[in-house]
Amino acid sequence: MAKRLPILVYPHPNLRKTAMPVDHVTPDISDLVDDMVFTMYEANGIGLAAVQVDRPLQIVVVDTSESKDSPQVYINPLIEESSGLQTTEEGCLSIPGFFEEVERAEVIQVTALDRNGESFTRELGGLDSVCVQHEIDHLNGKVFVDYLSRVKRSRIRKKLLKAKAA
Ligand code: NI
């Protein structure tokens, strides 16, 4: 049975960790993937990186479908090519309640392993592209507020620290 994992909230220092590649997609890794997908759905998110559940491994799950029944799994994801630009209002399960516009590539080509350890390459556009880029940032210790001005970021940081203390 998949379980809901606690999600780290910004500015938790572990969100700054760099994720390690997954050597082998063992049953433990598959279980973690299942727990991440479950956690993403429970939290009403469209993407989640393992770093956010305090497991600094290169694992990302995404589901941008309306029906929430099409989970995409990216293990050791690598963006091979990117083109164009798009600006989207982004949010993050680790930065609850804040939404800001971020500019990213429009189309990306990403290579990764799936839940069974099989390699695949996929071209992504629109929200899938934004989401995968956002999640890959997490694997590099980066969050979307890093793209904002220092003033905006500091305001969000203070509000979340205050909410935590309350
Ligand atoms: Ni996020």
JSON list of C-alpha atoms in Angstrom, two decimals, residues 9-12 96 156-166:
[
{"chain": "A", "resi": 9, "resn": "VAL", "atom": "CA", "xyz": [8.37, 23.20, 3.29]},
{"chain": "A", "resi": 10, "resn": "TYR", "atom": "CA", "xyz": [10.57, 26.07, 2.07]},
{"chain": "A", "resi": 11, "resn": "PRO", "atom": "CA", "xyz": [13.01, 27.27, 3.39]},
{"chain": "A", "resi": 12, "resn": "HIS", "atom": "CA", "xyz": [13.85, 23.81, 4.80]},
{"chain": "A", "resi": 96, "resn": "PRO", "atom": "CA", "xyz": [2.21, 26.37, -0.25]},
{"chain": "A", "resi": 156, "resn": "ILE", "atom": "CA", "xyz": [7.65, 34.48, 0.86]},
{"chain": "A", "resi": 157, "resn": "ARG", "atom": "CA", "xyz": [10.36, 33.04, 3.11]},
{"chain": "A", "resi": 158, "resn": "LYS", "atom": "CA", "xyz": [9.29, 35.19, 6.06]},
{"chain": "A", "resi": 159, "resn": "LYS", "atom": "CA", "xyz": [5.61, 34.35, 5.62]},
{"chain": "A", "resi": 160, "resn": "LEU", "atom": "CA", "xyz": [6.30, 30.60, 5.52]},
{"chain": "A", "resi": 161, "resn": "LEU", "atom": "CA", "xyz": [8.59, 30.76, 8.57]},
{"chain": "A", "resi": 162, "resn": "LYS", "atom": "CA", "xyz": [5.89, 32.70, 10.40]},
{"chain": "A", "resi": 163, "resn": "ALA", "atom": "CA", "xyz": [3.24, 30.13, 9.40]},
{"chain": "A", "resi": 164, "resn": "LYS", "atom": "CA", "xyz": [5.49, 27.33, 10.65]},
{"chain": "A", "resi": 165, "resn": "ALA", "atom": "CA", "xyz": [6.01, 29.03, 14.01]},
{"chain": "A", "resi": 166, "resn": "ALA", "atom": "CA", "xyz": [2.27, 29.68, 14.44]}
]
